[in-house]
Amino acid sequence: MPSTSEVKSELVRFPMQRTGERTAEVATILRLAGGLHTISGRIALEAELHTPQIVQRVRKDLAELYGVRSEAKQLPPTATRPGAPQFLVRVLDGETLARQLGLLDQRRRQIRGLPNRLTTGSPTELAALWRGAFLARGGITAPGRSAGLEILCPSSEVAMALVGAAGRIGIESKSREIRGQNKVLIRDAEVIGEMLEAMGALDARARWDELRKARETRATANRLVNFDDANLRRSAQASVAACARVERALEILGDEVPEHLRYAGELRLQHREASLDDLGARAEPVLTKDAVAGRIRRLLAMADKEAESRGIPGTDANLPDELD
């Protein structure tokens, strides 16, 4: 299946020509991957990113769209944990940039959610917004019981903005707070494939669908096998129970059992695994399924009535304890 790193590697190569799409992607990356900090009285914009390719893409967009020079450095290994961002991008004098991106309000405070103009943009801009979110803080797990595509968000407002953006392009997602973290989740395997395609990860979507269909086929086969096993088990148990009751009935009635009932009972004991249809076909003359069943039923009823009159255990006495 496509891993998180493979999906990000494909997305970071996705070509964008329109300014609106590039703006939506880079603004979302900076909102989810970083924040605004005051350094020496100036507002600095920082973002912690996972790969050099994402760093290069962000710095290129900042330079070409806004004429902003940024600095980048690798974070020291002691400051990071497995899976955490490895690189830092910083714009020291970032107040003007933050305002242009819509990340700063009129009171020089970082917005709680995402810029409104981004979440109400065109479908391609909304897809770019989600692409930026995944590049910044996205993850994917294999299709199956725990299949999921998730985005870790810095606030519940950001999570709700992502949910709304996905809804506008026809993709259902949910916002959840899990162990104190705000996340946007997509759990349906088919919908995850749709989101991968919308973001631009076409190769990942193809591999995802292939694995999803293979797992669904295997799950269906397993259900059918389990169903067949259950039917076979019930059939075997019914055969064991029927034979045990017939043996006890013949024992109770002895020589008093009518010959046609004895014949049906002995036929049952001689062919323990056979169905009633098979028993009827083996009889001489041939009997119908209902005729065989009726004779065995009358044999058991007669034996139970005789056992009750004599005060002895009936035909259920010989049933094995392990039967369900």
Short mmCIF file of C-alpha atoms in Angstrom, two decimals:
data_model
loop_
_atom_site.label_atom_id
_atom_site.label_comp_id
_atom_site.label_asym_id
_atom_site.label_seq_id
_atom_site.Cartn_x
_atom_site.Cartn_y
_atom_site.Cartn_z
CA MET A 1 0.00 0.00 0.00
CA PRO A 2 1.17 3.60 -0.42
CA SER A 3 2.87 4.81 2.76
CA THR A 4 2.55 8.33 4.15
CA SER A 5 6.02 9.22 2.87
CA GLU A 6 5.22 7.86 -0.60
CA VAL A 7 1.99 9.88 -0.80
CA LYS A 8 3.82 13.04 0.28
CA SER A 9 6.58 12.34 -2.23
CA GLU A 10 4.00 12.19 -5.02
CA LEU A 11 2.07 15.25 -3.83
CA VAL A 12 5.19 17.41 -3.54
CA ARG A 13 5.80 16.82 -7.26
CA PHE A 14 2.25 17.81 -8.24
CA PRO A 15 2.48 20.66 -10.78
CA MET A 16 0.50 23.83 -10.11
CA GLN A 17 0.15 26.72 -12.53
CA ARG A 18 -2.56 28.87 -10.98
CA THR A 19 -1.65 31.36 -8.29
CA GLY A 20 -4.80 30.61 -6.27
CA GLU A 21 -3.90 26.95 -5.93
CA ARG A 22 -0.29 27.69 -4.95
CA THR A 23 -1.48 30.23 -2.38
CA ALA A 24 -3.98 27.81 -0.87
CA GLU A 25 -1.37 25.07 -0.56
CA VAL A 26 1.44 27.13 0.93
CA ALA A 27 -0.83 29.05 3.33
CA THR A 28 -2.27 25.79 4.64
CA ILE A 29 1.19 24.25 5.05
CA LEU A 30 2.37 27.26 7.05
CA ARG A 31 -0.79 27.29 9.18
CA LEU A 32 -0.65 23.59 10.09
CA ALA A 33 3.12 23.14 10.25
CA GLY A 34 4.10 26.29 12.07
CA GLY A 35 3.07 29.45 13.73
CA LEU A 36 3.85 33.10 14.35
CA HIS A 37 6.48 34.10 16.89
CA THR A 38 7.81 37.45 18.07
CA ILE A 39 11.58 37.70 17.72
CA SER A 40 13.24 41.03 18.69
CA GLY A 41 9.92 42.81 18.36
CA ARG A 42 9.28 41.44 14.88
CA ILE A 43 6.79 38.77 13.91
CA ALA A 44 8.54 35.72 12.50
CA LEU A 45 6.76 32.99 10.60
CA GLU A 46 8.08 29.46 11.18
CA ALA A 47 7.13 26.02 9.88
CA GLU A 48 8.51 22.60 10.79
CA LEU A 49 8.47 20.28 7.76
CA HIS A 50 9.29 16.64 7.13
CA THR A 51 11.35 16.45 3.93
CA PRO A 52 13.79 18.62 1.94
CA GLN A 53 11.41 18.40 -1.03
CA ILE A 54 8.56 20.01 0.94
CA VAL A 55 10.97 22.66 2.25
CA GLN A 56 12.09 23.45 -1.31
CA ARG A 57 8.48 23.67 -2.54
CA VAL A 58 7.47 26.07 0.25
CA ARG A 59 10.52 28.32 -0.18
CA LYS A 60 10.00 28.44 -3.95
CA ASP A 61 6.34 29.48 -3.56
CA LEU A 62 7.24 32.18 -1.01
CA ALA A 63 9.89 33.59 -3.31
CA GLU A 64 7.88 33.47 -6.54
CA LEU A 65 4.49 34.49 -5.16
CA TYR A 66 5.50 37.04 -2.52
CA GLY A 67 9.14 37.87 -3.20
CA VAL A 68 10.03 36.67 0.27
CA ARG A 69 13.38 35.17 1.15
CA SER A 70 13.28 32.45 3.79
CA GLU A 71 15.92 30.52 5.63
CA ALA A 72 15.90 26.78 6.22
CA LYS A 73 17.83 24.53 8.55
CA GLN A 74 17.81 20.95 9.69
CA LEU A 75 16.65 20.44 13.24
CA PRO A 76 19.11 18.71 15.59
CA PRO A 77 18.41 14.99 16.06
CA THR A 78 18.10 15.47 19.83
CA ALA A 79 15.15 17.81 19.28
CA THR A 80 13.14 15.42 17.16
CA ARG A 81 11.44 12.07 17.68
CA PRO A 82 10.77 9.35 15.08
CA GLY A 83 8.23 10.59 12.57
CA ALA A 84 8.53 14.22 13.68
CA PRO A 85 9.43 17.08 11.30
CA GLN A 86 13.16 17.30 10.56
CA PHE A 87 13.47 20.78 9.02
CA LEU A 88 12.61 24.36 9.92
CA VAL A 89 11.67 27.12 7.48
CA ARG A 90 11.68 30.65 8.92
CA VAL A 91 10.75 34.09 7.60
CA LEU A 92 12.19 36.55 10.14
CA ASP A 93 10.22 39.62 9.08
CA GLY A 94 7.00 37.74 8.45
CA GLU A 95 4.23 40.15 9.44
CA THR A 96 3.51 41.41 5.93
CA LEU A 97 3.63 37.87 4.56
CA ALA A 98 1.31 36.59 7.30
CA ARG A 99 -1.20 39.32 6.47
CA GLN A 100 -1.00 38.54 2.74
CA LEU A 101 -1.59 34.85 3.45
CA GLY A 102 -4.51 35.65 5.75
CA LEU A 103 -2.82 34.06 8.76
CA LEU A 104 -2.81 37.27 10.84
CA ASP A 105 -5.88 39.20 11.95
CA GLN A 106 -6.19 43.01 12.31
CA ARG A 107 -4.97 42.83 15.90
CA ARG A 108 -1.74 41.11 14.84
CA ARG A 109 -2.94 37.76 16.22
CA GLN A 110 -2.74 34.43 14.45
CA ILE A 111 -6.16 33.35 13.16
CA ARG A 112 -7.81 30.38 14.89
CA GLY A 113 -8.82 28.53 11.74
CA LEU A 114 -7.90 28.86 8.07
CA PRO A 115 -8.27 31.99 5.93
CA ASN A 116 -11.89 32.30 4.83
CA ARG A 117 -10.99 33.09 1.22
CA LEU A 118 -9.20 29.74 1.00
CA THR A 119 -12.02 27.60 2.41
CA THR A 120 -14.52 29.16 -0.02
CA GLY A 121 -12.32 28.90 -3.11
CA SER A 122 -12.73 26.90 -6.29
CA PRO A 123 -12.66 23.06 -6.22
CA THR A 124 -9.04 23.02 -7.40
CA GLU A 125 -8.08 25.51 -4.68
CA LEU A 126 -9.88 23.42 -2.05
CA ALA A 127 -8.00 20.36 -3.28
CA ALA A 128 -4.75 22.36 -3.02
CA LEU A 129 -5.71 23.34 0.53
CA TRP A 130 -6.07 19.65 1.44
CA ARG A 131 -2.83 18.82 -0.36
CA GLY A 132 -1.05 21.39 1.78
CA ALA A 133 -2.66 20.01 4.92
CA PHE A 134 -1.48 16.48 4.09
CA LEU A 135 2.04 17.65 3.24
CA ALA A 136 2.19 19.47 6.56
CA ARG A 137 0.59 17.04 9.00
CA GLY A 138 -1.06 14.19 7.08
CA GLY A 139 -0.88 10.44 7.52
CA ILE A 140 -2.40 7.31 6.01
CA THR A 141 -2.86 3.77 7.30
CA ALA A 142 -3.61 0.57 5.40
CA PRO A 143 -7.13 -0.35 4.27
CA GLY A 144 -8.72 -2.76 6.70
CA ARG A 145 -10.35 -2.41 10.08
CA SER A 146 -8.21 0.60 10.99
CA ALA A 147 -7.94 2.18 7.55
CA GLY A 148 -7.65 5.92 7.78
CA LEU A 149 -6.43 9.17 6.33
CA GLU A 150 -5.90 11.80 8.99
CA ILE A 151 -4.69 15.36 9.38
CA LEU A 152 -3.33 16.59 12.72
CA CYS A 153 -4.60 20.12 13.29
CA PRO A 154 -3.38 22.89 15.61
CA SER A 155 -6.93 23.80 16.65
CA SER A 156 -10.52 22.63 16.38
CA GLU A 157 -11.25 25.61 14.13
CA VAL A 158 -8.64 24.42 11.62
CA ALA A 159 -10.12 20.94 11.76
CA MET A 160 -13.63 22.21 11.07
CA ALA A 161 -12.34 24.37 8.20
CA LEU A 162 -10.77 21.28 6.60
CA VAL A 163 -13.99 19.32 7.05
CA GLY A 164 -15.93 22.11 5.35
CA ALA A 165 -13.44 22.33 2.49
CA ALA A 166 -13.63 18.57 1.90
CA GLY A 167 -17.43 18.72 1.93
CA ARG A 168 -17.40 21.38 -0.79
CA ILE A 169 -15.62 18.98 -3.13
CA GLY A 170 -17.98 16.14 -2.25
CA ILE A 171 -15.78 14.24 0.19
CA GLU A 172 -17.00 13.41 3.69
CA SER A 173 -14.61 13.74 6.62
CA LYS A 174 -15.00 14.14 10.36
CA SER A 175 -13.37 16.23 13.06
CA ARG A 176 -12.38 14.45 16.28
CA GLU A 177 -10.44 15.28 19.42
CA ILE A 178 -8.31 12.25 20.26
CA ARG A 179 -6.10 12.28 23.36
CA GLY A 180 -6.06 16.06 23.38
CA GLN A 181 -5.24 16.37 19.67
CA ASN A 182 -7.56 17.78 17.04
CA LYS A 183 -7.71 15.58 13.96
CA VAL A 184 -9.64 15.37 10.71
CA LEU A 185 -10.34 11.75 9.79
CA ILE A 186 -11.53 9.84 6.75
CA ARG A 187 -12.23 6.20 7.64
CA ASP A 188 -14.07 4.89 4.59
CA ALA A 189 -11.52 3.18 2.33
CA GLU A 190 -13.31 4.19 -0.88
CA VAL A 191 -13.57 7.82 0.21
CA ILE A 192 -9.86 7.82 1.09
CA GLY A 193 -9.16 6.85 -2.53
CA GLU A 194 -11.30 9.76 -3.69
CA MET A 195 -9.35 12.19 -1.50
CA LEU A 196 -6.00 10.86 -2.73
CA GLU A 197 -7.11 11.54 -6.29
CA ALA A 198 -8.49 14.97 -5.43
CA MET A 199 -5.18 15.99 -3.84
CA GLY A 200 -3.28 14.77 -6.91
CA ALA A 201 -1.83 11.45 -5.72
CA LEU A 202 -3.06 9.42 -8.70
CA ASP A 203 -0.47 6.65 -8.42
CA ALA A 204 -1.16 6.28 -4.71
CA ARG A 205 -4.90 6.15 -5.42
CA ALA A 206 -4.40 3.32 -7.95
CA ARG A 207 -2.32 1.27 -5.50
CA TRP A 208 -4.76 2.04 -2.68
CA ASP A 209 -7.75 0.85 -4.72
CA GLU A 210 -5.91 -2.30 -5.77
CA LEU A 211 -5.13 -3.19 -2.15
CA ARG A 212 -8.62 -2.22 -0.98
CA LYS A 213 -10.31 -4.44 -3.56
CA ALA A 214 -7.95 -7.33 -2.77
CA ARG A 215 -8.77 -7.05 0.93
CA GLU A 216 -12.49 -6.80 0.26
CA THR A 217 -12.31 -9.92 -1.92
CA ARG A 218 -10.35 -11.76 0.75
CA ALA A 219 -12.78 -10.64 3.46
CA THR A 220 -15.73 -11.83 1.37
CA ALA A 221 -14.04 -15.19 0.80
CA ASN A 222 -13.33 -15.52 4.52
CA ARG A 223 -16.96 -14.76 5.36
CA LEU A 224 -18.13 -17.40 2.88
CA VAL A 225 -15.69 -19.95 4.30
CA ASN A 226 -16.83 -19.19 7.83
CA PHE A 227 -20.44 -19.44 6.71
CA ASP A 228 -19.79 -22.82 5.07
CA ASP A 229 -17.90 -24.02 8.13
CA ALA A 230 -20.76 -23.01 10.38
CA ASN A 231 -23.28 -24.78 8.15
CA LEU A 232 -21.16 -27.92 8.04
CA ARG A 233 -20.74 -27.85 11.81
CA ARG A 234 -24.46 -27.47 12.38
CA SER A 235 -25.19 -30.23 9.87
CA ALA A 236 -22.70 -32.58 11.55
CA GLN A 237 -24.11 -31.84 14.99
CA ALA A 238 -27.66 -32.44 13.77
CA SER A 239 -26.58 -35.80 12.31
CA VAL A 240 -24.90 -36.84 15.58
CA ALA A 241 -27.96 -35.83 17.59
CA ALA A 242 -30.37 -37.64 15.25
CA CYS A 243 -28.34 -40.86 15.32
CA ALA A 244 -28.02 -40.76 19.11
CA ARG A 245 -31.79 -40.35 19.52
CA VAL A 246 -32.57 -43.11 16.99
CA GLU A 247 -30.22 -45.54 18.79
CA ARG A 248 -31.92 -44.78 22.09
CA ALA A 249 -35.39 -45.12 20.52
CA LEU A 250 -34.62 -48.58 19.12
CA GLU A 251 -33.19 -49.55 22.51
CA ILE A 252 -36.34 -48.40 24.34
CA LEU A 253 -38.85 -50.00 21.97
CA GLY A 254 -36.95 -53.24 21.31
CA ASP A 255 -39.12 -55.74 19.46
CA GLU A 256 -42.23 -53.53 19.76
CA VAL A 257 -41.08 -51.05 17.14
CA PRO A 258 -43.12 -51.20 13.89
CA GLU A 259 -41.09 -52.61 11.02
CA HIS A 260 -41.37 -49.56 8.73
CA LEU A 261 -40.17 -47.28 11.54
CA ARG A 262 -37.34 -49.67 12.42
CA TYR A 263 -36.29 -49.67 8.76
CA ALA A 264 -36.12 -45.84 8.68
CA GLY A 265 -34.16 -45.77 11.94
CA GLU A 266 -31.65 -48.35 10.80
CA LEU A 267 -31.25 -46.54 7.48
CA ARG A 268 -30.37 -43.41 9.45
CA LEU A 269 -27.75 -45.28 11.50
CA GLN A 270 -26.21 -46.98 8.48
CA HIS A 271 -25.68 -43.70 6.62
CA ARG A 272 -24.97 -41.20 9.39
CA GLU A 273 -23.66 -38.38 7.16
CA ALA A 274 -26.34 -38.67 4.49
CA SER A 275 -29.08 -36.08 4.04
CA LEU A 276 -32.74 -37.01 4.22
CA ASP A 277 -32.87 -36.85 0.41
CA ASP A 278 -29.98 -39.32 0.22
CA LEU A 279 -31.64 -41.64 2.76
CA GLY A 280 -34.83 -41.65 0.72
CA ALA A 281 -32.88 -42.49 -2.43
CA ARG A 282 -31.11 -45.38 -0.67
CA ALA A 283 -34.38 -46.88 0.63
CA GLU A 284 -36.05 -49.83 -1.08
CA PRO A 285 -38.52 -48.90 -2.36
CA VAL A 286 -37.38 -45.29 -2.77
CA LEU A 287 -38.93 -42.86 -0.26
CA THR A 288 -39.35 -39.12 -0.35
CA LYS A 289 -37.46 -36.83 2.00
CA ASP A 290 -40.68 -36.06 3.90
CA ALA A 291 -41.52 -39.77 4.23
CA VAL A 292 -38.12 -40.53 5.80
CA ALA A 293 -38.36 -37.56 8.13
CA GLY A 294 -41.90 -38.47 9.14
CA ARG A 295 -40.99 -42.07 9.97
CA ILE A 296 -38.01 -41.05 12.09
CA ARG A 297 -40.11 -38.43 13.84
CA ARG A 298 -42.82 -41.02 14.68
CA LEU A 299 -40.14 -43.46 15.87
CA LEU A 300 -38.74 -40.90 18.31
CA ALA A 301 -42.19 -39.82 19.51
CA MET A 302 -43.23 -43.42 20.13
CA ALA A 303 -40.02 -44.12 22.06
CA ASP A 304 -40.34 -40.97 24.19
CA LYS A 305 -43.95 -41.85 25.05
CA GLU A 306 -42.92 -45.38 26.04
CA ALA A 307 -40.01 -44.07 28.13
CA GLU A 308 -42.32 -41.67 29.95
CA SER A 309 -44.79 -44.44 30.77
CA ARG A 310 -41.95 -46.63 32.11
CA GLY A 311 -40.25 -43.81 33.99
CA ILE A 312 -36.94 -44.12 32.17
CA PRO A 313 -34.80 -41.57 30.26
CA GLY A 314 -36.11 -40.74 26.80
CA THR A 315 -34.34 -40.41 23.48
CA ASP A 316 -32.46 -37.30 24.65
CA ALA A 317 -30.50 -39.34 27.17
CA ASN A 318 -27.75 -40.31 24.73
CA LEU A 319 -27.05 -36.83 23.31
CA PRO A 320 -23.34 -35.86 23.59
CA ASP A 321 -22.63 -33.01 26.04
CA GLU A 322 -20.47 -31.07 23.54
CA LEU A 323 -23.31 -30.37 21.10
CA ASP A 324 -24.18 -26.63 20.77
#
